[in-house]
mmCIF file with all atom_site columns, C-alpha atoms in Angstrom:
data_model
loop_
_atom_site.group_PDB
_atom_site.id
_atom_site.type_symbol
_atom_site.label_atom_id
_atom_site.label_alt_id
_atom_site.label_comp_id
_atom_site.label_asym_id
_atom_site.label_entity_id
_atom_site.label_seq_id
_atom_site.pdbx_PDB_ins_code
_atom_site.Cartn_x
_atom_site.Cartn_y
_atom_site.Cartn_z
_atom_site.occupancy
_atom_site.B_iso_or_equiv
_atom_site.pdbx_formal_charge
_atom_site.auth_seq_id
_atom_site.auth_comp_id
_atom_site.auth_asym_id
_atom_site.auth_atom_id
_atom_site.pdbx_PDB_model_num
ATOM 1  C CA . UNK A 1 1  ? -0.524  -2.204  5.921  1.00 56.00 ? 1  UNK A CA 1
ATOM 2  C CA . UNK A 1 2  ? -1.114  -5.965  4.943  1.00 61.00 ? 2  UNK A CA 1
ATOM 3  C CA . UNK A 1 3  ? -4.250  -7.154  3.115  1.00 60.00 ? 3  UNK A CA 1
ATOM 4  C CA . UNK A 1 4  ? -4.842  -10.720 2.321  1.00 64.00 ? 4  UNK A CA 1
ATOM 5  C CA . UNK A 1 5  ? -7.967  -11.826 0.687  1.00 59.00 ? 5  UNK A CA 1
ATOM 6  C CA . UNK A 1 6  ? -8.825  -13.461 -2.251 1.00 61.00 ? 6  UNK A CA 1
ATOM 7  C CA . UNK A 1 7  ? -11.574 -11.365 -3.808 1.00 68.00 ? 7  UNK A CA 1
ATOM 8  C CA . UNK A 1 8  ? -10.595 -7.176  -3.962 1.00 66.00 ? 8  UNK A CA 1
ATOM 9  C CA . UNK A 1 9  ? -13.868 -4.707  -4.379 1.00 78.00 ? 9  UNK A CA 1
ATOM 10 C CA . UNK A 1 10 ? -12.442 -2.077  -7.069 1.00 82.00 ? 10 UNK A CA 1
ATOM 11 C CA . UNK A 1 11 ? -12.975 0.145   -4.633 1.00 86.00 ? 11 UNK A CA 1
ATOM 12 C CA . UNK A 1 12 ? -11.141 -1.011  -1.840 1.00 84.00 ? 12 UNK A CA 1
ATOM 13 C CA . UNK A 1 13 ? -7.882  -1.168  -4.409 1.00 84.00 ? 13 UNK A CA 1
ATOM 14 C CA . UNK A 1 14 ? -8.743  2.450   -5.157 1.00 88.00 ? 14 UNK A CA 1
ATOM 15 C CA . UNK A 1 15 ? -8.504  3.173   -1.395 1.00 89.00 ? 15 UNK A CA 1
ATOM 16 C CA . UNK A 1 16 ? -5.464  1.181   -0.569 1.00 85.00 ? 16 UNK A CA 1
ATOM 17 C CA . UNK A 1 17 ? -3.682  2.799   -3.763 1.00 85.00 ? 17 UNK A CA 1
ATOM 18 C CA . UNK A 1 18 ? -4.590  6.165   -2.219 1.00 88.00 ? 18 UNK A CA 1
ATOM 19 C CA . UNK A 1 19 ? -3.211  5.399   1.098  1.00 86.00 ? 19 UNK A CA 1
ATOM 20 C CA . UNK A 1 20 ? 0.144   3.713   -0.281 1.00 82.00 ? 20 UNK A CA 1
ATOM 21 C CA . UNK A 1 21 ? 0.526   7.065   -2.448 1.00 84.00 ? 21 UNK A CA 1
ATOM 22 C CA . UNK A 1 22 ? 0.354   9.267   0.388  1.00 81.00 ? 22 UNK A CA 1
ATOM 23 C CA . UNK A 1 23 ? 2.150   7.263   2.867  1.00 77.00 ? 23 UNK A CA 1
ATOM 24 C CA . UNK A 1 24 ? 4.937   7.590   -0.024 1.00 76.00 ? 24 UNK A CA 1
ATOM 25 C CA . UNK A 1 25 ? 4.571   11.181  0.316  1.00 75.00 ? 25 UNK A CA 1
ATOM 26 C CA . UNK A 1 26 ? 4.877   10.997  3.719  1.00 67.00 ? 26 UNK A CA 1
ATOM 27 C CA . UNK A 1 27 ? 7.248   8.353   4.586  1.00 67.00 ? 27 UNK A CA 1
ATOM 28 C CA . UNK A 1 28 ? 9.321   8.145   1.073  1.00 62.00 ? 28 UNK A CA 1
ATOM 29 C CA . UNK A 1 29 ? 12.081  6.198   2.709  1.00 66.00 ? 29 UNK A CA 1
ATOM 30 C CA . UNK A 1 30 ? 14.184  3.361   1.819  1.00 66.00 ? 30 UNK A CA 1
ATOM 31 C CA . UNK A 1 31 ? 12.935  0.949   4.786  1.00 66.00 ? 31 UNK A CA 1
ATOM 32 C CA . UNK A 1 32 ? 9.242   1.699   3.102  1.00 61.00 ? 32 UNK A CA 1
ATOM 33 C CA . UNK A 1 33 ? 10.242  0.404   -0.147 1.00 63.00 ? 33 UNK A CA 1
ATOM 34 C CA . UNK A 1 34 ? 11.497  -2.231  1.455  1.00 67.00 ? 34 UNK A CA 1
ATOM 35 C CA . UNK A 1 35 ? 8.275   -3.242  3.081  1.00 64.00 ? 35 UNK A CA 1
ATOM 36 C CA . UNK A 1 36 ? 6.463   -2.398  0.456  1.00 64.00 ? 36 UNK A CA 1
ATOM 37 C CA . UNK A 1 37 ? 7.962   -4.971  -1.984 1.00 64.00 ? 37 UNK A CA 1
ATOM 38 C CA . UNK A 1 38 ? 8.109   -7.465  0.918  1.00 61.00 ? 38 UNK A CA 1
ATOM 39 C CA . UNK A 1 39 ? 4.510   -7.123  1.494  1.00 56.00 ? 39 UNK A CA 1
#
């Protein structure tokens, strides 16, 4: 998952955080973490 823009809708953050929460669930690994900090 990599997003670049420059303006964010609210909503869309609400979304991503959502997705990034459950892929934690899901995936909860240290190469995740990784990426997730990289990204």
């Amino acid at each position: 998952l990599r997003a670049q823009c420059n303006v964010v809708e609210p909503a869309d953050v609400k979304k991503v955080a959502t997705t990034l929460k459950r892929a934690v669930k899901v995936v909860g690994t240290p190469t995740y973490q990784e990426m997730k900090w990289i990204n």
